[in-house]
Short mmCIF file of C-alpha atoms and ligand atoms in Angstrom, two decimals:
data_model
loop_
_atom_site.label_atom_id
_atom_site.label_comp_id
_atom_site.label_asym_id
_atom_site.label_seq_id
_atom_site.Cartn_x
_atom_site.Cartn_y
_atom_site.Cartn_z
CA MET A 91 -0.10 -0.06 0.12
CA SER A 92 1.46 3.56 -1.01
CA ILE A 93 1.38 6.18 1.53
CA LYS A 94 -0.53 9.50 1.07
CA ILE A 95 1.65 12.29 -0.59
CA ALA A 96 -0.08 15.67 -1.20
CA PRO A 97 0.64 16.92 -4.62
CA ALA A 98 3.53 19.13 -5.17
CA LYS A 99 1.27 22.40 -6.16
CA GLY A 100 2.18 26.04 -6.20
CA LYS A 101 5.40 27.35 -5.33
CA LEU A 102 8.08 25.92 -3.31
CA GLY A 103 10.25 28.74 -1.28
CA ILE A 104 13.96 27.96 -1.00
CA LEU A 105 15.68 29.83 1.96
CA THR A 106 19.33 29.49 2.58
CA PRO A 107 21.21 30.86 5.48
CA GLY A 108 24.56 31.92 3.61
CA LEU A 109 24.55 33.33 -0.02
CA GLY A 110 28.02 32.07 -0.94
CA ALA A 111 29.60 29.84 -3.69
CA VAL A 112 27.52 26.68 -2.99
CA SER A 113 23.93 28.22 -2.63
CA THR A 114 24.66 30.70 -5.59
CA THR A 115 25.75 27.83 -7.87
CA PHE A 116 22.83 26.07 -6.80
CA MET A 117 20.48 28.94 -7.59
CA ALA A 118 22.22 30.02 -10.91
CA GLY A 119 22.28 26.54 -11.85
CA VAL A 120 18.49 25.97 -11.71
CA GLU A 121 18.06 29.26 -13.44
CA ALA A 122 20.51 28.02 -16.28
CA ILE A 123 18.74 24.63 -16.51
CA LYS A 124 15.36 26.26 -16.90
CA LYS A 125 16.80 28.28 -19.83
CA GLY A 126 18.14 25.19 -21.21
CA LEU A 127 21.99 26.41 -20.93
CA GLY A 128 22.93 23.15 -19.15
CA ASP A 129 22.12 19.77 -17.75
CA PRO A 130 21.52 19.00 -14.16
CA VAL A 131 24.40 16.56 -13.86
CA GLY A 132 25.16 15.48 -10.35
CA SER A 133 21.18 15.30 -9.53
CA LEU A 134 19.63 12.02 -8.54
CA THR A 135 16.08 13.89 -8.59
CA GLN A 136 16.48 15.11 -12.11
CA LEU A 137 18.18 12.22 -13.80
CA GLY A 138 18.23 9.37 -11.46
CA THR A 139 15.80 6.45 -12.09
CA VAL A 140 14.63 3.69 -9.83
CA ARG A 141 14.04 0.01 -10.78
CA LEU A 142 10.64 -1.15 -9.85
CA GLY A 143 9.57 -4.78 -9.52
CA LYS A 144 11.44 -7.79 -11.26
CA ARG A 145 14.73 -7.10 -13.15
CA THR A 146 12.64 -8.86 -16.27
CA ASP A 147 9.88 -6.19 -15.80
CA ASN A 148 11.49 -3.68 -17.29
CA ARG A 149 10.09 -0.82 -15.35
CA THR A 150 12.42 1.94 -14.76
CA PRO A 151 10.88 5.35 -14.33
CA LYS A 152 12.70 8.59 -13.67
CA ILE A 153 12.76 9.24 -9.73
CA LYS A 154 10.90 12.51 -10.71
CA ASP A 155 8.23 10.77 -12.54
CA PHE A 156 7.81 8.14 -10.09
CA VAL A 157 7.41 10.47 -7.03
CA PRO A 158 5.72 13.86 -6.97
CA LEU A 159 8.44 16.12 -6.88
CA ALA A 160 8.16 20.04 -6.92
CA GLY A 161 9.59 20.98 -10.74
CA LEU A 162 12.28 23.45 -10.99
CA ASN A 163 9.53 26.18 -12.64
CA GLN A 164 7.89 26.25 -9.16
CA LEU A 165 11.06 27.11 -7.05
CA VAL A 166 11.67 30.49 -5.68
CA PHE A 167 14.87 31.47 -3.92
CA GLY A 168 15.48 33.63 -0.99
CA GLY A 169 18.28 33.74 1.96
CA TRP A 170 20.40 35.74 4.33
CA ASP A 171 23.77 36.70 4.31
CA ILE A 172 26.05 39.03 6.35
CA PHE A 173 27.40 40.67 3.18
CA GLU A 174 25.05 42.70 1.30
CA ASP A 175 25.74 41.39 -2.30
CA THR A 176 22.79 40.00 -4.34
CA ALA A 177 23.11 36.63 -5.35
CA TYR A 178 24.24 37.58 -8.97
CA GLU A 179 27.30 39.69 -7.24
CA ALA A 180 28.06 36.64 -4.85
CA ALA A 181 27.92 34.43 -7.76
CA VAL A 182 30.38 36.61 -9.51
CA ASN A 183 32.64 36.74 -6.52
CA ALA A 184 32.57 33.00 -6.11
CA ARG A 185 34.15 32.59 -9.31
CA VAL A 186 32.62 29.06 -9.88
CA LEU A 187 30.35 29.77 -12.72
CA GLU A 188 31.85 31.57 -15.95
CA PRO A 189 30.73 35.13 -16.18
CA GLU A 190 29.13 34.65 -19.58
CA MET A 191 26.77 32.08 -18.08
CA LEU A 192 25.88 34.18 -15.05
CA ARG A 193 25.21 37.27 -17.26
CA LYS A 194 22.31 35.07 -19.00
CA VAL A 195 20.52 34.52 -15.46
CA LYS A 196 21.54 37.76 -14.29
CA LYS A 197 17.83 39.19 -14.47
CA SER A 198 16.66 36.60 -11.71
CA LEU A 199 19.90 36.39 -9.45
CA GLN A 200 19.80 39.88 -8.98
CA LYS A 201 16.18 39.95 -7.53
CA ILE A 202 17.44 37.79 -4.81
CA LYS A 203 18.72 40.24 -2.00
CA PRO A 204 20.03 39.02 1.28
CA MET A 205 18.03 39.45 4.47
CA LYS A 206 20.14 40.58 7.47
CA ALA A 207 21.88 37.82 9.00
CA VAL A 208 21.85 36.51 12.58
CA PHE A 209 25.60 36.38 13.32
CA ASP A 210 28.03 35.97 16.09
CA LYS A 211 31.96 36.28 15.47
CA ASN A 212 32.71 33.59 18.07
CA TYR A 213 30.90 31.06 15.98
CA VAL A 214 32.88 32.04 12.50
CA LYS A 215 35.81 33.81 13.19
CA ARG A 216 37.71 34.54 9.64
CA ILE A 217 34.70 36.67 8.32
CA ASP A 218 32.60 39.75 9.41
CA GLY A 219 30.10 41.66 7.57
CA PRO A 220 27.42 44.50 7.88
CA ASN A 221 24.48 42.87 6.95
CA VAL A 222 23.30 41.38 10.27
CA LYS A 223 20.60 41.94 12.86
CA THR A 224 21.84 43.68 15.88
CA LYS A 225 18.76 44.64 17.68
CA GLY A 226 17.77 42.50 20.98
CA SER A 227 18.18 38.98 22.54
CA LEU A 228 18.68 35.74 20.36
CA ARG A 229 14.88 35.26 20.96
CA ASP A 230 14.19 38.69 19.22
CA LYS A 231 16.55 37.65 16.48
CA ALA A 232 14.61 34.37 15.92
CA GLU A 233 11.61 36.12 15.68
CA ALA A 234 12.83 38.44 13.11
CA LEU A 235 13.92 35.45 11.28
CA MET A 236 10.42 34.38 11.48
CA ALA A 237 9.03 37.35 10.28
CA ASP A 238 11.40 37.42 7.28
CA ILE A 239 9.97 33.81 6.39
CA LYS A 240 6.65 35.16 6.34
CA SER A 241 7.22 38.14 4.10
CA PHE A 242 9.28 36.09 1.79
CA GLU A 243 6.28 33.94 1.54
CA LYS A 244 4.09 36.41 1.26
CA ALA A 245 5.71 38.45 -1.39
CA ASN A 246 6.33 35.57 -3.60
CA ASP A 247 2.95 33.50 -3.14
CA ILE A 248 5.01 30.90 -1.75
CA ASP A 249 2.84 27.57 -0.98
CA ARG A 250 5.49 25.75 0.85
CA THR A 251 9.16 26.70 2.05
CA VAL A 252 12.14 24.34 2.87
CA MET A 253 15.38 25.80 4.50
CA ILE A 254 18.94 24.63 3.98
CA TRP A 255 22.05 25.93 5.90
CA CYS A 256 24.62 26.75 3.13
CA GLY A 257 26.25 29.46 5.36
CA SER A 258 29.96 29.12 6.75
CA THR A 259 31.11 26.19 9.00
CA GLU A 260 30.80 27.32 12.68
CA VAL A 261 33.12 26.28 15.34
CA PHE A 262 33.06 23.04 16.87
CA HIS A 263 30.82 22.68 20.15
CA LYS A 264 29.39 19.73 21.61
CA PRO A 265 25.57 19.65 23.06
CA VAL A 266 25.15 21.05 26.55
CA LYS A 267 22.37 21.59 28.87
CA VAL A 268 20.79 24.80 27.07
CA HIS A 269 20.39 22.13 24.10
CA GLN A 270 18.89 19.65 25.94
CA THR A 271 15.11 20.67 25.87
CA LEU A 272 12.68 23.10 24.16
CA ALA A 273 12.18 24.96 27.20
CA SER A 274 15.81 25.06 28.16
CA PHE A 275 16.85 26.37 24.78
CA GLU A 276 13.87 28.81 24.51
CA GLN A 277 15.28 30.24 28.05
CA GLY A 278 18.78 30.30 26.36
CA LEU A 279 17.27 32.23 23.51
CA ALA A 280 15.90 34.93 25.83
CA LYS A 281 19.01 34.88 27.84
CA ASN A 282 21.55 35.09 24.86
CA ASP A 283 22.97 31.77 26.07
CA PRO A 284 26.64 31.68 24.39
CA ASP A 285 26.12 28.05 23.60
CA ILE A 286 23.33 28.75 20.92
CA ALA A 287 25.16 29.29 17.64
CA PRO A 288 23.53 31.61 15.23
CA SER A 289 22.80 28.28 12.56
CA GLN A 290 20.67 27.05 15.82
CA VAL A 291 18.79 30.19 15.79
CA TYR A 292 17.73 29.76 11.85
CA ALA A 293 17.19 26.27 12.66
CA TYR A 294 14.65 27.01 15.50
CA ALA A 295 13.17 29.77 13.65
CA ALA A 296 12.44 27.61 10.64
CA LEU A 297 10.97 24.83 12.56
CA MET A 298 8.71 27.31 14.27
CA SER A 299 7.49 28.46 11.09
CA GLY A 300 6.55 24.92 9.76
CA VAL A 301 9.85 24.93 7.46
CA PRO A 302 11.63 21.46 6.83
CA PHE A 303 15.59 22.25 7.67
CA ALA A 304 18.54 20.69 6.24
CA ASN A 305 22.27 21.42 7.36
CA GLY A 306 25.00 21.42 4.66
CA ALA A 307 27.59 22.13 7.10
CA PRO A 308 29.28 20.04 9.76
CA ASN A 309 27.88 22.45 12.60
CA LEU A 310 25.95 20.84 15.42
CA THR A 311 23.00 23.01 14.40
CA HIS A 312 19.62 21.09 14.94
CA ASP A 313 21.39 17.86 15.96
CA ILE A 314 20.34 18.42 19.28
CA PRO A 315 17.29 16.84 21.50
CA ALA A 316 15.61 20.15 21.80
CA LEU A 317 15.32 21.14 18.13
CA LEU A 318 14.77 17.38 17.13
CA THR A 319 11.82 17.42 19.67
CA LEU A 320 10.45 20.71 17.73
CA ALA A 321 10.65 18.86 14.47
CA LYS A 322 8.78 15.92 15.59
CA ASP A 323 6.22 17.83 17.77
CA ARG A 324 5.63 20.29 14.54
CA SER A 325 5.53 17.21 12.09
CA LEU A 326 8.40 18.30 10.03
CA PRO A 327 11.42 16.59 8.26
CA VAL A 328 14.85 17.29 8.93
CA CYS A 329 18.47 16.03 8.02
CA GLY A 330 22.12 16.67 7.79
CA LYS A 331 25.04 17.23 8.38
CA ASP A 332 27.94 18.07 5.86
CA PHE A 333 27.41 17.63 2.35
CA LYS A 334 29.36 14.63 0.86
CA THR A 335 30.91 15.95 -1.90
CA GLY A 336 34.81 15.45 -3.02
CA GLN A 337 37.22 13.76 -1.10
CA THR A 338 34.75 12.10 1.30
CA TYR A 339 32.73 11.15 -1.27
CA MET A 340 35.49 9.27 -3.00
CA LYS A 341 36.40 7.77 0.75
CA THR A 342 32.71 6.37 0.73
CA LEU A 343 33.17 4.68 -2.58
CA ILE A 344 36.64 3.10 -2.13
CA ALA A 345 36.29 2.01 1.55
CA PRO A 346 33.45 -0.40 1.20
CA GLY A 347 35.17 -1.79 -1.93
CA LEU A 348 38.50 -2.47 0.20
CA LYS A 349 36.33 -4.15 3.00
CA ALA A 350 34.11 -6.13 0.65
CA ARG A 351 37.21 -8.06 -0.57
CA MET A 352 38.88 -8.15 2.92
CA LEU A 353 41.77 -6.23 2.02
CA GLY A 354 43.55 -4.30 4.79
CA CYS A 355 44.49 -0.71 5.38
CA ASN A 356 46.82 0.59 7.76
CA GLY A 357 46.91 4.38 6.58
CA TRP A 358 44.79 6.77 4.76
CA PHE A 359 46.44 10.34 4.33
CA SER A 360 44.10 12.81 2.98
CA THR A 361 45.06 16.71 2.29
CA ASN A 362 43.46 19.28 0.32
CA ILE A 363 43.88 22.86 -1.14
CA LEU A 364 40.95 25.08 -1.24
CA GLY A 365 40.90 28.79 -1.91
CA ASN A 366 37.37 29.64 -1.58
CA ARG A 367 35.70 31.87 1.22
CA ASP A 368 35.00 28.19 3.06
CA GLY A 369 38.66 27.50 2.83
CA GLU A 370 39.55 30.74 4.38
CA VAL A 371 36.86 30.03 7.04
CA LEU A 372 38.27 26.82 7.54
CA GLU A 373 41.66 27.97 8.64
CA ASP A 374 40.23 28.83 11.95
CA PRO A 375 40.92 25.78 14.13
CA GLY A 376 37.62 25.85 15.70
CA SER A 377 35.65 25.66 12.19
CA PHE A 378 38.57 23.13 10.90
CA LYS A 379 37.59 20.77 13.78
CA SER A 380 33.94 20.53 12.84
CA LYS A 381 34.96 19.75 9.57
CA GLU A 382 37.85 17.15 10.70
CA GLU A 383 35.00 15.42 12.98
CA THR A 384 32.79 14.43 10.23
CA LYS A 385 35.61 14.23 7.68
CA LEU A 386 37.17 11.59 10.19
CA SER A 387 34.13 9.68 11.16
CA VAL A 388 33.41 8.10 7.94
CA LEU A 389 36.35 5.48 7.92
CA ASP A 390 35.89 3.95 11.32
CA GLN A 391 32.17 3.20 10.51
CA ILE A 392 32.66 1.57 7.05
CA LEU A 393 35.72 -0.45 8.00
CA GLN A 394 34.78 -1.53 11.64
CA PRO A 395 37.76 -2.11 13.24
CA GLY A 396 36.29 -3.82 15.96
CA LEU A 397 35.08 -6.73 13.68
CA TYR A 398 38.00 -6.94 11.38
CA PRO A 399 40.82 -6.11 13.81
CA GLU A 400 43.51 -8.12 11.43
CA LEU A 401 42.53 -5.51 8.60
CA TYR A 402 41.99 -2.27 10.12
CA LYS A 403 42.95 -2.05 14.12
CA ASN A 404 46.31 0.27 13.34
CA LEU A 405 44.53 2.34 10.65
CA PHE A 406 45.98 5.85 10.71
CA HIS A 407 43.58 8.51 9.44
CA SER A 408 44.52 11.95 9.00
CA VAL A 409 42.69 14.93 7.34
CA LYS A 410 44.19 18.33 6.46
CA ILE A 411 42.88 21.26 4.52
CA ASN A 412 44.94 23.70 3.68
CA TYR A 413 43.76 27.36 2.49
CA TYR A 414 45.39 28.29 -0.78
CA PRO A 415 43.70 31.20 -2.65
CA PRO A 416 45.00 30.68 -6.31
CA ARG A 417 42.60 27.82 -6.58
CA GLY A 418 39.54 29.60 -5.58
CA ASP A 419 36.51 26.85 -5.69
CA GLN A 420 38.69 24.54 -7.65
CA LYS A 421 39.89 22.19 -4.87
CA GLU A 422 42.57 19.67 -5.04
CA GLY A 423 42.39 16.67 -3.05
CA TRP A 424 45.24 14.18 -2.48
CA ASP A 425 44.80 10.82 -0.76
CA ASN A 426 47.54 8.26 0.00
CA ILE A 427 46.15 4.94 1.08
CA ASP A 428 48.29 2.35 2.35
CA ILE A 429 46.76 -1.09 1.95
CA TYR A 430 47.85 -4.61 2.47
CA GLY A 431 46.75 -7.93 0.74
CA TRP A 432 47.57 -11.59 1.07
CA LEU A 433 49.93 -12.50 3.92
CA GLY A 434 50.22 -8.82 4.60
CA TYR A 435 52.23 -7.47 1.46
CA PRO A 436 51.82 -3.86 1.17
CA MET A 437 50.09 -1.85 -1.73
CA GLN A 438 49.70 1.74 -2.19
CA ILE A 439 46.80 3.88 -3.62
CA LYS A 440 47.03 7.65 -4.69
CA ILE A 441 43.97 9.84 -5.54
CA ASP A 442 44.39 13.18 -7.01
CA PHE A 443 41.01 14.74 -7.50
CA LEU A 444 40.86 17.89 -9.09
CA CYS A 445 37.35 18.83 -8.39
CA ARG A 446 35.10 21.68 -8.37
CA ASP A 447 33.76 22.13 -4.54
CA SER A 448 30.47 24.00 -5.40
CA ILE A 449 29.83 22.38 -8.66
CA LEU A 450 29.83 18.90 -6.83
CA ALA A 451 27.64 20.44 -3.96
CA ALA A 452 24.87 22.33 -5.95
CA PRO A 453 22.74 19.23 -7.20
CA LEU A 454 23.09 17.88 -3.42
CA VAL A 455 21.11 21.11 -2.62
CA LEU A 456 18.72 20.75 -5.14
CA ASP A 457 17.84 16.96 -4.45
CA LEU A 458 17.69 17.72 -0.74
CA VAL A 459 15.20 20.54 -0.93
CA LEU A 460 13.06 18.53 -3.26
CA PHE A 461 13.39 15.47 -1.39
CA LEU A 462 12.73 17.43 1.96
CA ASP A 463 9.63 18.96 0.65
CA LEU A 464 8.39 15.32 -0.48
CA ALA A 465 8.83 13.96 2.82
CA GLN A 466 7.20 16.79 4.33
CA ARG A 467 3.88 16.36 1.97
CA ALA A 468 4.24 12.53 2.87
CA GLY A 469 3.81 13.35 6.40
CA MET A 470 7.44 12.03 7.31
CA LYS A 471 9.06 13.90 10.38
CA GLY A 472 12.20 14.06 12.61
CA VAL A 473 15.46 12.95 10.89
CA GLN A 474 15.32 11.50 7.48
CA GLU A 475 17.95 8.85 7.43
CA TRP A 476 17.16 7.82 3.98
CA LEU A 477 18.87 11.21 2.80
CA SER A 478 21.80 10.00 4.44
CA PHE A 479 23.39 9.48 0.93
CA TYR A 480 24.10 13.52 0.87
CA PHE A 481 25.83 13.63 3.95
CA LYS A 482 29.27 13.24 5.34
CA ALA A 483 28.08 12.73 9.10
CA PRO A 484 24.44 11.57 8.42
CA MET A 485 22.13 12.13 11.32
CA THR A 486 20.49 9.40 13.11
CA ALA A 487 17.87 8.38 15.86
CA PRO A 488 19.87 8.71 19.26
CA GLY A 489 21.94 5.44 19.77
CA LEU A 490 21.99 4.25 15.89
CA TYR A 491 25.24 4.39 14.33
CA ALA A 492 25.08 6.14 11.00
CA GLU A 493 25.56 4.14 7.89
CA HIS A 494 28.27 5.78 5.52
CA ASP A 495 28.44 3.24 2.60
CA VAL A 496 27.38 5.37 -0.01
CA PHE A 497 25.70 2.08 -1.88
CA ILE A 498 23.92 1.14 0.87
CA GLN A 499 22.60 4.80 1.33
CA LEU A 500 21.43 4.77 -2.05
CA MET A 501 19.53 1.59 -1.54
CA LYS A 502 17.95 2.91 1.35
CA LEU A 503 17.17 5.94 -0.68
CA LYS A 504 15.49 4.12 -3.60
CA ASN A 505 13.93 1.47 -1.30
CA THR A 506 12.61 4.49 0.77
CA LEU A 507 10.73 6.04 -2.44
CA ARG A 508 9.37 2.54 -3.57
CA TRP A 509 7.82 2.32 0.18
CA MET A 510 6.48 5.75 -0.58
CA ARG A 511 4.69 4.31 -3.59
CA GLY A 512 3.65 1.16 -2.25
CA GLU A 513 6.26 -0.84 -4.40
CA ASP A 514 8.02 -4.12 -3.54
CA LEU A 515 11.34 -3.20 -1.92
CA ILE A 516 14.50 -4.56 -3.79
CA THR A 517 16.55 -7.00 -1.60
CA HIS A 518 18.65 -7.83 -4.50
CA LEU A 519 18.27 -11.69 -3.41
CA GLY A 520 16.84 -12.91 -6.82
CA LEU A 521 16.27 -16.31 -6.13
CA GLU A 522 12.87 -16.22 -8.32
CA TYR A 523 14.96 -15.95 -11.57
CA TYR A 524 16.10 -19.62 -11.00
CA ASP A 525 13.13 -21.34 -9.74
N1 NAD B 127 31.45 22.99 -1.43
C1 NAD B 127 31.33 21.91 -0.89
O1 NAD B 127 31.61 20.89 -1.63
C2 NAD B 127 30.87 21.73 0.52
C3 NAD B 127 30.84 20.24 1.00
C4 NAD B 127 30.41 20.01 2.35
C5 NAD B 127 30.01 21.24 3.15
N2 NAD B 127 30.26 22.38 2.58
C6 NAD B 127 29.84 23.60 3.38
O2 NAD B 127 28.79 24.27 2.98
C7 NAD B 127 28.93 25.61 3.54
C8 NAD B 127 28.92 26.61 2.29
O3 NAD B 127 29.99 26.67 1.55
P1 NAD B 127 30.59 27.77 0.51
O4 NAD B 127 31.59 27.26 -0.36
O5 NAD B 127 29.32 28.35 -0.07
O6 NAD B 127 30.95 28.81 1.67
P2 NAD B 127 31.10 30.26 1.18
O7 NAD B 127 31.97 30.79 2.24
O8 NAD B 127 31.13 30.91 -0.28
O9 NAD B 127 29.49 30.99 1.50
C9 NAD B 127 29.11 30.82 2.92
C10 NAD B 127 28.25 31.95 3.16
O10 NAD B 127 27.44 32.05 4.72
C11 NAD B 127 27.85 33.15 5.09
N3 NAD B 127 27.37 33.38 6.51
C12 NAD B 127 28.28 32.98 7.48
N4 NAD B 127 27.80 32.74 8.65
C13 NAD B 127 26.53 33.12 8.26
C14 NAD B 127 25.08 33.24 9.13
N5 NAD B 127 25.11 33.41 10.46
N6 NAD B 127 24.11 33.96 8.64
C15 NAD B 127 23.95 34.00 7.15
N7 NAD B 127 25.08 33.89 6.36
C16 NAD B 127 26.24 33.50 6.98
C17 NAD B 127 29.16 33.86 4.62
O11 NAD B 127 28.95 35.39 4.49
C18 NAD B 127 29.19 33.17 3.11
O12 NAD B 127 28.68 34.31 2.11
C19 NAD B 127 30.24 25.62 4.50
O13 NAD B 127 29.95 25.33 5.66
C20 NAD B 127 30.83 24.49 3.56
O14 NAD B 127 31.62 23.95 4.67
C21 NAD B 127 30.74 22.83 1.35
#
């Protein structure tokens, strides 16, 4: 039996705290695709298919034809930033897309003017800007964000809205008392508790406004009992954290392959050079610590050294990011992987990934907002583990380890879509073909 999904009618508002490289590449990309200037490469919602029934059935619709997703023409963008640049100026500054391409979508991007941000320099140390809300307590600022959401929805005749954090990486912090219950969180807002990060004020404002929330950065943000309870109470789907794009994506492709063949690994050294504003923010040790935690968590879970001590007990894993302005958004990530085979004989794998950070991230933003909106219309609430596919540090129910293997994540995602539409889940057992 399929579950009830409300139709994707009307306009879908997409709000991004942060109008930087990722969010503007996403917005400009959608506008360009709408004009037929390019293809949505990297987007599962736009290009992916889902196999239904038996392998002999020949039923493989596109995902966007199988589940009712909002179309690109229904999307309306808005956002907040500490800088006053419109999405067009921010996209030009980010130097991801060619000026010629940007000129063709200038009219739409120029209309996206950043609303005043909730910002705290203690959480993002390397940047500062003038476009910030200065009045009142964090509670007042949360209310100002809610008012922003309302006026954005009204001005654009929006039917539903999704918010996705595309702001800078905030410094690493762990949940403390103020994060535990909604009551303590709200008291903390009123008292300007320094343990409440700006991203948490946005997440609170979103959920209070009935807006699903996703987090593309590694910050703690809504991964705290107070906000997860709020999401459940308000029947809102949420997901995070930290887009899985370049080096970590490669890691989650290769590590399951090594483990599948019971090949050992005793060293994985990863380093990057990156020259965009994200790279600059990550020069701060506090912000880097947030990133390092999500980047390091992946291998342990995939390789399971507790289950395979002969293969992974001594794994040395190190991740570095160096800010190197000449490269801009065109990151280079190197991996040296020390592996061993039969009788412990050593081998090495070297990866040199010359990638483009925001080109890899933009389609993930698109998929996430469309799937979160779908989840909302399907009545799914709380953490959406089926969207783990998109994240370096997938959020899960308390006590549940995160699944990092990208192929398991993809199967989970597609099975969730099948489940939504009342189709058989695919187990890959396949004995019936040999009866
Ligand atoms: N590009 C990728 O492949 C990738 C992968 C994983 C995660 N991320 C994360 O996505 C986020 C965005 O990346 P980016 O390359 O666009 O960075 P960016 O520096 O270009 O953009 C971030 C923007 O957020 C703004 N900002 C910071 N604090 C804010 C606040 N409190 N409110 C509103 N705006 C705020 C900054 O002024 C900046 O314009 C970063 O946290 C990054 O770590 C990116």
